[in-house]
mmCIF file with all atom_site columns, C-alpha atoms in Angstrom:
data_model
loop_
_atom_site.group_PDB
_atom_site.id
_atom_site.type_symbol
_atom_site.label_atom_id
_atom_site.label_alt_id
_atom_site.label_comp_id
_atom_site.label_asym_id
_atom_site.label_entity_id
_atom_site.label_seq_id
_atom_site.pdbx_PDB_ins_code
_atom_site.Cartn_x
_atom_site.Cartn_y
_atom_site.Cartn_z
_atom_site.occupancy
_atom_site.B_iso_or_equiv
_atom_site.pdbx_formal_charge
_atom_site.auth_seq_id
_atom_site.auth_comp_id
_atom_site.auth_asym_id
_atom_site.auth_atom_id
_atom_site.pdbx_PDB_model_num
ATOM 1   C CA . UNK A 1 1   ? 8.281  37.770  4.462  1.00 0.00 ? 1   UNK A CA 1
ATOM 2   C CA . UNK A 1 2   ? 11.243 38.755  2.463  1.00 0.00 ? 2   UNK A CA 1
ATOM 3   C CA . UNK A 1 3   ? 13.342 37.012  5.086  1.00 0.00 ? 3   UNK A CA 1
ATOM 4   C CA . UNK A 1 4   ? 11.505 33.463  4.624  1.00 0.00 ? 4   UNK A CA 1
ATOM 5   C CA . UNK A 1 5   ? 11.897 33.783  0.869  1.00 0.00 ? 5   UNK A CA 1
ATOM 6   C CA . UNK A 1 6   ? 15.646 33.998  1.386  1.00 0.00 ? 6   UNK A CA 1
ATOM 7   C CA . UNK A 1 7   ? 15.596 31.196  3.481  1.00 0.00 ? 7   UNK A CA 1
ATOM 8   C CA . UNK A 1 8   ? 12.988 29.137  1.103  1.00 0.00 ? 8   UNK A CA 1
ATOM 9   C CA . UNK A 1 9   ? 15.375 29.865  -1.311 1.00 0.00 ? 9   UNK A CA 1
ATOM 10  C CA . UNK A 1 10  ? 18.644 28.823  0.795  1.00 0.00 ? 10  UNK A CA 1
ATOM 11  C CA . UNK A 1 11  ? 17.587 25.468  1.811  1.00 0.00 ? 11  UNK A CA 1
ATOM 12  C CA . UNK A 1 12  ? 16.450 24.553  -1.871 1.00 0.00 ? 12  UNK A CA 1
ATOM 13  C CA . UNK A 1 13  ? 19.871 25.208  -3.201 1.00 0.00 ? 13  UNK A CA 1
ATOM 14  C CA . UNK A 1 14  ? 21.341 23.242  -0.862 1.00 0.00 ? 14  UNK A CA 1
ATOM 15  C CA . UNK A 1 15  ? 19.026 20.349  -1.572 1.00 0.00 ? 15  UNK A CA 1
ATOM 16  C CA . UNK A 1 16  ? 19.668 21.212  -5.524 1.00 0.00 ? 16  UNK A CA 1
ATOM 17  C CA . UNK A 1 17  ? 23.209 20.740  -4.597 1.00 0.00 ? 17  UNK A CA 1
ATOM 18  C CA . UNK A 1 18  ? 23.073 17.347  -2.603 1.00 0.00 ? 18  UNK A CA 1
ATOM 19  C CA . UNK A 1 19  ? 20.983 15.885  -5.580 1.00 0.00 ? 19  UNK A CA 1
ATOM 20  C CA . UNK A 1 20  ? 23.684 17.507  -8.278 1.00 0.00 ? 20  UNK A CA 1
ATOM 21  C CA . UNK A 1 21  ? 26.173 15.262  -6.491 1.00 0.00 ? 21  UNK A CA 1
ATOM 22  C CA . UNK A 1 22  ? 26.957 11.580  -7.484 1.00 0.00 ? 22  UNK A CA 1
ATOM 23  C CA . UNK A 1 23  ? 25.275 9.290   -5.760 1.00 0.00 ? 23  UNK A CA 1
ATOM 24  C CA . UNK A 1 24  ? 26.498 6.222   -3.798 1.00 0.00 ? 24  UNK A CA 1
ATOM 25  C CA . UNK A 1 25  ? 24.510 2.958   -3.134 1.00 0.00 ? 25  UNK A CA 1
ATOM 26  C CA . UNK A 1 26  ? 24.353 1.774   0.631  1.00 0.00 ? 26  UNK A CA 1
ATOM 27  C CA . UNK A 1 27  ? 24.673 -1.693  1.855  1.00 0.00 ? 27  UNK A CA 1
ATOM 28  C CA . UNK A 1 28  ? 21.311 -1.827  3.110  1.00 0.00 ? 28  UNK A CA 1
ATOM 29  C CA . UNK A 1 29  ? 20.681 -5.362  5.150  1.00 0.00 ? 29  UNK A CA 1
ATOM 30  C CA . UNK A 1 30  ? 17.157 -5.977  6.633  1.00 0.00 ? 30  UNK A CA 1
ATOM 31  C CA . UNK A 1 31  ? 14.626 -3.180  7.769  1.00 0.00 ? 31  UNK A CA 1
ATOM 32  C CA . UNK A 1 32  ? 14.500 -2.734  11.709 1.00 0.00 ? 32  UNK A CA 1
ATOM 33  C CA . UNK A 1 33  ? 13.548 1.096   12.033 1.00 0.00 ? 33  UNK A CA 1
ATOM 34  C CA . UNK A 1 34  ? 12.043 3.141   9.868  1.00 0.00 ? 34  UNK A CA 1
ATOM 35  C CA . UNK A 1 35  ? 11.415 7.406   9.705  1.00 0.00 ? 35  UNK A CA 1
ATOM 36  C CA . UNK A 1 36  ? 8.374  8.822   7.771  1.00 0.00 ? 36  UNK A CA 1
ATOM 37  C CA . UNK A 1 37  ? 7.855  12.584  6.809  1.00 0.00 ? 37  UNK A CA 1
ATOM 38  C CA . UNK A 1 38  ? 4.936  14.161  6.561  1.00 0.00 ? 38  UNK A CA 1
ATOM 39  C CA . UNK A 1 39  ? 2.778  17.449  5.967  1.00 0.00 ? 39  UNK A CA 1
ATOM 40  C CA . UNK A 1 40  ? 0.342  18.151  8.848  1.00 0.00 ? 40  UNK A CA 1
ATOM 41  C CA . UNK A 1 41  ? -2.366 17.360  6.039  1.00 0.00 ? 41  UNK A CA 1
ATOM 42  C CA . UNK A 1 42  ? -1.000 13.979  5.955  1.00 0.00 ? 42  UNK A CA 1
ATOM 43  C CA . UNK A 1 43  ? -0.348 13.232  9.625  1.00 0.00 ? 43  UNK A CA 1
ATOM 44  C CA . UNK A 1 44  ? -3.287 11.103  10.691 1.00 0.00 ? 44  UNK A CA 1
ATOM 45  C CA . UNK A 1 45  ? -2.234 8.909   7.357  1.00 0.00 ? 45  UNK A CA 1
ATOM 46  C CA . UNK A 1 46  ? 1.206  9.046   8.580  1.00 0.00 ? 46  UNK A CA 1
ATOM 47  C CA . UNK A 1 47  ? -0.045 7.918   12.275 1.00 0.00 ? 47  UNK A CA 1
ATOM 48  C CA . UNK A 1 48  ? -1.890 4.721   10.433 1.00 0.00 ? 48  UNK A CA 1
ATOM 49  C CA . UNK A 1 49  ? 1.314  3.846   8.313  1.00 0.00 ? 49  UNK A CA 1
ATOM 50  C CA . UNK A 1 50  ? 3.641  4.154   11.672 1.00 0.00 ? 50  UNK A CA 1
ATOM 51  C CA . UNK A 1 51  ? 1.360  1.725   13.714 1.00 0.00 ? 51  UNK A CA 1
ATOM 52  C CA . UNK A 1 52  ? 1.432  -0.075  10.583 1.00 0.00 ? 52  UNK A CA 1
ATOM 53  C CA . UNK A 1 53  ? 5.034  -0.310  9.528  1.00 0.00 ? 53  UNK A CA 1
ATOM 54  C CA . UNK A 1 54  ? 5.509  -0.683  13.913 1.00 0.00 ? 54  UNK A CA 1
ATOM 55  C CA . UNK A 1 55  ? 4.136  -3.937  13.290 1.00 0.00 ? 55  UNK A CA 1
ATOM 56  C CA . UNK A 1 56  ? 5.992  -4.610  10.433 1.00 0.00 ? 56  UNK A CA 1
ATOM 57  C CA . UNK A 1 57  ? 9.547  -3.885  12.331 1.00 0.00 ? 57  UNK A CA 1
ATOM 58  C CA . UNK A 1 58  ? 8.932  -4.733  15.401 1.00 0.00 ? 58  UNK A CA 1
ATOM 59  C CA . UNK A 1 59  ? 10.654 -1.445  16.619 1.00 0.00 ? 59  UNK A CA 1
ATOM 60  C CA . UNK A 1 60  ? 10.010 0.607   19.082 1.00 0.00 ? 60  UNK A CA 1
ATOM 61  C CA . UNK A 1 61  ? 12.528 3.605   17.575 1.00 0.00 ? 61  UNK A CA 1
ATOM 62  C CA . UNK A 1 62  ? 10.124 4.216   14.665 1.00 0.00 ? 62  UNK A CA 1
ATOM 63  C CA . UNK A 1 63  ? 9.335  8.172   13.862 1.00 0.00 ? 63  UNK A CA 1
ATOM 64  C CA . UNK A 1 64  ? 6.700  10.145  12.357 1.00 0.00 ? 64  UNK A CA 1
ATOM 65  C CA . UNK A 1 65  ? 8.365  13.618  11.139 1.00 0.00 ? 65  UNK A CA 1
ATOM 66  C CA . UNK A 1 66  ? 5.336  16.256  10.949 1.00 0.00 ? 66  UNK A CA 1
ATOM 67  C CA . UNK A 1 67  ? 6.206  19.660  8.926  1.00 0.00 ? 67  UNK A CA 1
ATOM 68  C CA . UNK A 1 68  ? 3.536  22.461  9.808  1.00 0.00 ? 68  UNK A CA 1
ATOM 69  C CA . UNK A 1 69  ? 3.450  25.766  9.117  1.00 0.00 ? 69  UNK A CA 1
ATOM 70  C CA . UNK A 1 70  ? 3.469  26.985  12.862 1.00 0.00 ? 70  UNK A CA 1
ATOM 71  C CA . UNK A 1 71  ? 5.211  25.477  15.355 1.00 0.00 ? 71  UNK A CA 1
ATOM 72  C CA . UNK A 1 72  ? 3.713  23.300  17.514 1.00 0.00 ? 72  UNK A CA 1
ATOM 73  C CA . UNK A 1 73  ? 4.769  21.175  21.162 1.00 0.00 ? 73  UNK A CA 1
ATOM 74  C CA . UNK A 1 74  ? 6.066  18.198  20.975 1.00 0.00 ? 74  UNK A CA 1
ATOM 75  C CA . UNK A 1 75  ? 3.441  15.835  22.201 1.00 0.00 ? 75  UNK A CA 1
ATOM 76  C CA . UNK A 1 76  ? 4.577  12.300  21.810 1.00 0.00 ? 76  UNK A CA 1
ATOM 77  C CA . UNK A 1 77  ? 7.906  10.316  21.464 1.00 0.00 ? 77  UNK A CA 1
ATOM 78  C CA . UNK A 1 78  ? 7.414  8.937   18.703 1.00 0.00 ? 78  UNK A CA 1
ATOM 79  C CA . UNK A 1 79  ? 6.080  12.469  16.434 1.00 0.00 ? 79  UNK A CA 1
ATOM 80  C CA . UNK A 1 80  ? 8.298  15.373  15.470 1.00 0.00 ? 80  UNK A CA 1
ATOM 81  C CA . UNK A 1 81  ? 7.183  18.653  14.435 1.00 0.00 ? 81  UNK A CA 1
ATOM 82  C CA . UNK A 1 82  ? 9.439  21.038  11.924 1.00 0.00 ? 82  UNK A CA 1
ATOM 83  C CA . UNK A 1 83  ? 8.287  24.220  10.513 1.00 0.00 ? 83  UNK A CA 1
ATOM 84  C CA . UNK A 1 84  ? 10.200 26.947  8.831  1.00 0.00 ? 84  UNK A CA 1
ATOM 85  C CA . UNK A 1 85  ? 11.124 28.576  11.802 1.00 0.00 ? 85  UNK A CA 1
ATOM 86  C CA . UNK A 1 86  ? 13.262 25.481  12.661 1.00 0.00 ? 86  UNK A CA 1
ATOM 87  C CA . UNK A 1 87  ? 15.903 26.941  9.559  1.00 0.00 ? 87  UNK A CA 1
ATOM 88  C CA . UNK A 1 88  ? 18.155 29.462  9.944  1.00 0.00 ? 88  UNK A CA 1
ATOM 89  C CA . UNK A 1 89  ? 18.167 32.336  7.898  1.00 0.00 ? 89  UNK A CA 1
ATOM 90  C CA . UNK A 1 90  ? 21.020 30.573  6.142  1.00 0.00 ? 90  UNK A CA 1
ATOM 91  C CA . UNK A 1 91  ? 19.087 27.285  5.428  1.00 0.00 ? 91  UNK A CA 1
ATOM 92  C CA . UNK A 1 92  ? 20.756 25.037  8.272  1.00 0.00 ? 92  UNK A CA 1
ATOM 93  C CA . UNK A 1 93  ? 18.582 23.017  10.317 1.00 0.00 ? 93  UNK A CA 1
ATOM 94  C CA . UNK A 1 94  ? 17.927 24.484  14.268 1.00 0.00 ? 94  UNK A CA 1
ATOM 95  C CA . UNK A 1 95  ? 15.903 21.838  15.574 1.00 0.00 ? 95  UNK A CA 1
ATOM 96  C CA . UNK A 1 96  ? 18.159 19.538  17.193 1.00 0.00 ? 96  UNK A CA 1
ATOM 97  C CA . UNK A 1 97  ? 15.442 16.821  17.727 1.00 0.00 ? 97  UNK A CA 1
ATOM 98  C CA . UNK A 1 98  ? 15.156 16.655  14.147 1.00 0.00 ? 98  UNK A CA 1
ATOM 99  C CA . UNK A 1 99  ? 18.919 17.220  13.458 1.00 0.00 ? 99  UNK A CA 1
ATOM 100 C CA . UNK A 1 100 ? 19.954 14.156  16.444 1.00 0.00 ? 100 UNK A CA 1
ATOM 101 C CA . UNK A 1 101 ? 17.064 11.751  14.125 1.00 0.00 ? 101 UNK A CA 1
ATOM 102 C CA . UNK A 1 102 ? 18.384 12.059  10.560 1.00 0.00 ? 102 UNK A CA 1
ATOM 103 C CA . UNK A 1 103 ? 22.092 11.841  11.938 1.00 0.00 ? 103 UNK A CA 1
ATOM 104 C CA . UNK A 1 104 ? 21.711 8.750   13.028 1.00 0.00 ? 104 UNK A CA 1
ATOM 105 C CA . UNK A 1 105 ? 21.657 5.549   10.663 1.00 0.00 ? 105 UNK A CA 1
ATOM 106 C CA . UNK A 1 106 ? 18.290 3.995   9.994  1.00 0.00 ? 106 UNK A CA 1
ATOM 107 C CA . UNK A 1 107 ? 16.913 1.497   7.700  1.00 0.00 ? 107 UNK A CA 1
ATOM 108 C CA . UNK A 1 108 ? 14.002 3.170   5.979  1.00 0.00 ? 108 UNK A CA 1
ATOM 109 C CA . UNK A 1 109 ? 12.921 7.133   5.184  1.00 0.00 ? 109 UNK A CA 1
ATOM 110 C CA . UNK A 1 110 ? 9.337  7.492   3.677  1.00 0.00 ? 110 UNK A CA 1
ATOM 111 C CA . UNK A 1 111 ? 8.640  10.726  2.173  1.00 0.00 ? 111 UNK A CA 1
ATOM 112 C CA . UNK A 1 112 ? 4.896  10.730  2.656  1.00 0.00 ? 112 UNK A CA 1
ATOM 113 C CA . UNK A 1 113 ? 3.995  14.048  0.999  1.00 0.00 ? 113 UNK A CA 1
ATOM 114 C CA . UNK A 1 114 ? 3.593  14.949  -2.719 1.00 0.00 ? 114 UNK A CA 1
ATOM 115 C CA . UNK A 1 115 ? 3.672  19.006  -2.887 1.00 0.00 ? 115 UNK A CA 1
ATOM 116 C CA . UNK A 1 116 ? 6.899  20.440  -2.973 1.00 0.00 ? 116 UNK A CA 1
ATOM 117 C CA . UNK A 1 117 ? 8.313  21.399  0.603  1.00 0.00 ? 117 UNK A CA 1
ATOM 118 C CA . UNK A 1 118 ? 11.874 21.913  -0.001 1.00 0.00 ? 118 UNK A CA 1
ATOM 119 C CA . UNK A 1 119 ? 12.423 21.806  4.085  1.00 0.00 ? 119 UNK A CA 1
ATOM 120 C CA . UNK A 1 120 ? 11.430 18.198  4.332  1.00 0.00 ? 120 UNK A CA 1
ATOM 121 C CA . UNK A 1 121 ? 13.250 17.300  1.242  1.00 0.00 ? 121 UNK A CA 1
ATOM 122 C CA . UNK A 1 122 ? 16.111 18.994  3.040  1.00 0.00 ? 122 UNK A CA 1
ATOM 123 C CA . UNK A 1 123 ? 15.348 16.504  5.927  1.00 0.00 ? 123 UNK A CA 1
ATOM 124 C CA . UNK A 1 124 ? 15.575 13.456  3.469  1.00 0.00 ? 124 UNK A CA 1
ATOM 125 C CA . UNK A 1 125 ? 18.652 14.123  1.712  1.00 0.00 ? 125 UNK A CA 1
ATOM 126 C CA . UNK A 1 126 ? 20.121 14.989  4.513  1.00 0.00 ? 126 UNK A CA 1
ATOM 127 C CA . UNK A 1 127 ? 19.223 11.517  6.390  1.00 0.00 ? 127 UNK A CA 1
ATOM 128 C CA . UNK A 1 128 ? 21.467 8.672   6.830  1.00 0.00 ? 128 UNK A CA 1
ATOM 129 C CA . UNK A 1 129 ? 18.899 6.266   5.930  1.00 0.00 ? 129 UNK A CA 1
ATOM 130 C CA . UNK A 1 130 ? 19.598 3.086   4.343  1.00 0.00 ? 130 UNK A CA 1
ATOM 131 C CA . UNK A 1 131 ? 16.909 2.785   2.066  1.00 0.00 ? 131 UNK A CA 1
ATOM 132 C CA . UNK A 1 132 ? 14.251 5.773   0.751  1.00 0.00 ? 132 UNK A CA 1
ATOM 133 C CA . UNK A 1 133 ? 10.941 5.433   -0.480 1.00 0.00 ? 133 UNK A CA 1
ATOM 134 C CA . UNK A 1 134 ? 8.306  8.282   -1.502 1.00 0.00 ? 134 UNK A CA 1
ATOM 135 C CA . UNK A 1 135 ? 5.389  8.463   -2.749 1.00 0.00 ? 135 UNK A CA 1
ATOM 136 C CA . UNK A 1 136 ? 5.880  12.060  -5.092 1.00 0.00 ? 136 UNK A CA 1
ATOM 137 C CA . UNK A 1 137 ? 6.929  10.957  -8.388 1.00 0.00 ? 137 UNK A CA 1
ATOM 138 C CA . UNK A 1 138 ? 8.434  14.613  -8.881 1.00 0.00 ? 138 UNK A CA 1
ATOM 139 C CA . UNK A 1 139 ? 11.226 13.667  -6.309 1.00 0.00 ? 139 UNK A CA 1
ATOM 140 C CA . UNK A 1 140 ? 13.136 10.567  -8.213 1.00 0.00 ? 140 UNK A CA 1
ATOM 141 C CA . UNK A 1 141 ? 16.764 11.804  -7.130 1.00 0.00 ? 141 UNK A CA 1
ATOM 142 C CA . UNK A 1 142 ? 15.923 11.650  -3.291 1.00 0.00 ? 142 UNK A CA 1
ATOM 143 C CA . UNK A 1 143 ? 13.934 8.653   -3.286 1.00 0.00 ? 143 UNK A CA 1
ATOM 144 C CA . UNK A 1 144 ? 15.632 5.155   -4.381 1.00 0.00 ? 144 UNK A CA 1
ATOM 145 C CA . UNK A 1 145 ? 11.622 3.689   -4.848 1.00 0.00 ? 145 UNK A CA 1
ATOM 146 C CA . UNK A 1 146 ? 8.900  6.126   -5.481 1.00 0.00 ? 146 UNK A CA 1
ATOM 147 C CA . UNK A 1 147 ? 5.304  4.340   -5.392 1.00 0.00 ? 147 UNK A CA 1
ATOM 148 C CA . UNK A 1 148 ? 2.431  5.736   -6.923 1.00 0.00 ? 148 UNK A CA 1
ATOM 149 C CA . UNK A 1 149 ? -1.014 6.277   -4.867 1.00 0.00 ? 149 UNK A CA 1
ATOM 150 C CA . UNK A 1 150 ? -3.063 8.761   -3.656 1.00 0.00 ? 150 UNK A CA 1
ATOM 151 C CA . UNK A 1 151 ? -1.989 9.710   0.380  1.00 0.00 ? 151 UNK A CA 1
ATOM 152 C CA . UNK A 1 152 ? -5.020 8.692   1.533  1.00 0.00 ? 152 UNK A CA 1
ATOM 153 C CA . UNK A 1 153 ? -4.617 5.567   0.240  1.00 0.00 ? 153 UNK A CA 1
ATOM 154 C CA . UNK A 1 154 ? -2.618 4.124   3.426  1.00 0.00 ? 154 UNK A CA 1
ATOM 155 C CA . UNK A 1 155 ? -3.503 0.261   2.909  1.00 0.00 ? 155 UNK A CA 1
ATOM 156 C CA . UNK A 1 156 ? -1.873 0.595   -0.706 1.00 0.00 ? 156 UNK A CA 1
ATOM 157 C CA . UNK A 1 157 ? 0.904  2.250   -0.064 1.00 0.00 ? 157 UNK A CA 1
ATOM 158 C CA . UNK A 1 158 ? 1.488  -0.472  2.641  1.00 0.00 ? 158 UNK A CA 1
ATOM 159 C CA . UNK A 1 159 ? 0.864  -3.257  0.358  1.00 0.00 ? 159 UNK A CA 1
ATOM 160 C CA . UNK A 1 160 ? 3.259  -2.531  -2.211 1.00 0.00 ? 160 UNK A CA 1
ATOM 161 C CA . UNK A 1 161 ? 5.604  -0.530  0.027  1.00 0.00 ? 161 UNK A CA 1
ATOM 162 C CA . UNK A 1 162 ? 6.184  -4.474  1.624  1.00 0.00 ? 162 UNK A CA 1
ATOM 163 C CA . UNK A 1 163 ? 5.560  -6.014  -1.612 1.00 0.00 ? 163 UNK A CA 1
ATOM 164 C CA . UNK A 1 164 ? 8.397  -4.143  -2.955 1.00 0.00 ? 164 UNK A CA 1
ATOM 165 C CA . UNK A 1 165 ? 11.063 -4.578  0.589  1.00 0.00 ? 165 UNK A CA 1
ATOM 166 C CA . UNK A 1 166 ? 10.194 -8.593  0.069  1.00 0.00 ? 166 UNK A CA 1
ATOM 167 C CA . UNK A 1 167 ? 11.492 -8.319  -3.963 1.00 0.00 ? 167 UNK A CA 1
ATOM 168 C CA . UNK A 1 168 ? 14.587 -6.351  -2.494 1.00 0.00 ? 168 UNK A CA 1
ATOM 169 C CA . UNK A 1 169 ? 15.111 -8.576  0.346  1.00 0.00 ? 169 UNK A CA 1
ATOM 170 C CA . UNK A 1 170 ? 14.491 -5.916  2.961  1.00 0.00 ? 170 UNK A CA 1
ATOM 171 C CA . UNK A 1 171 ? 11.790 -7.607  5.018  1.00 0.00 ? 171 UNK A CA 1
ATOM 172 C CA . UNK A 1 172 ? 11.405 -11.120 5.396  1.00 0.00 ? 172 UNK A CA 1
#
């Protein structure tokens, strides 16, 4: 117990530190792939948004993140579990599913969660994506668009998610 504490308390000064620094704006062209995180609460909403947003990109490289508190088997290609036991004692990520997906460029991270979890808010500021959009309005510095609605609430969060990626010229 004292020994996840530590750790809780490693990675969230690291992601304290990555928001402390100045930020720098992308080039982000048109959305082909896109990465959404997700509690295990969340994960059938995340499941609809993904066959949603697959429609959307047309991509096949799409990825549903899943954070749990157990660890559990990876089932499908296109979901990815991460629990607490995926950190090291000193806050770096051991997964190397998870670590090979946000080192790799992509067009859009959704944070899909709204309590804090400072390991997937790790995951997102650690991402090379393009563009980020979330949905907790506690978490301005990660995400560059934060929309308001309840989780549940998939359809909306679609709507003006690609409401908001036509305005920006994201999405055609």
């Amino acid at each position: 117990m004292f020994l996840d504490g530590l750790k809780h308390n490693l990675v969230k000064t690291k992601v304290n530190n990555w928001l402390a620094q100045p930020t720098t704006h992308k080039e982000v062209g048109h959305i082909t792939n896109v990465v959404i995180l997700v509690e295990a609460r969340f994960v059938n909403e995340g499941k609809n948004l993904l066959k949603r947003l697959d429609k959307l990109t047309q991509s096949s490289e799409n990825k549903l993140v899943v954070f749990a508190e157990k660890r559990a088997d990876q089932s499908a290609e296109d979901l990815l579990y991460l629990s607490k036991k995926d950190f090291s004692l000193f806050g770096n990520l051991k997964n190397e599913a998870v670590k090979n997906l946000i080192e790799q460029p992509f067009g859009l991270l959704i944070s899909y969660y709204t309590s804090e979890n400072v390991f997937l808010n790790f995951v997102a500021t650690q991402s090379k994506a393009a563009f980020k959009v979330g949905i907790d309005h506690k978490n301005t510095a990660i995400n560059a668009l934060t929309i308001q609605v309840e989780p549940t609430d998939v359809a909306a969060f679609e709507t003006e998610l690609v409401k908001y990626l036509k305005l920006l010229k994201r999405i055609e």
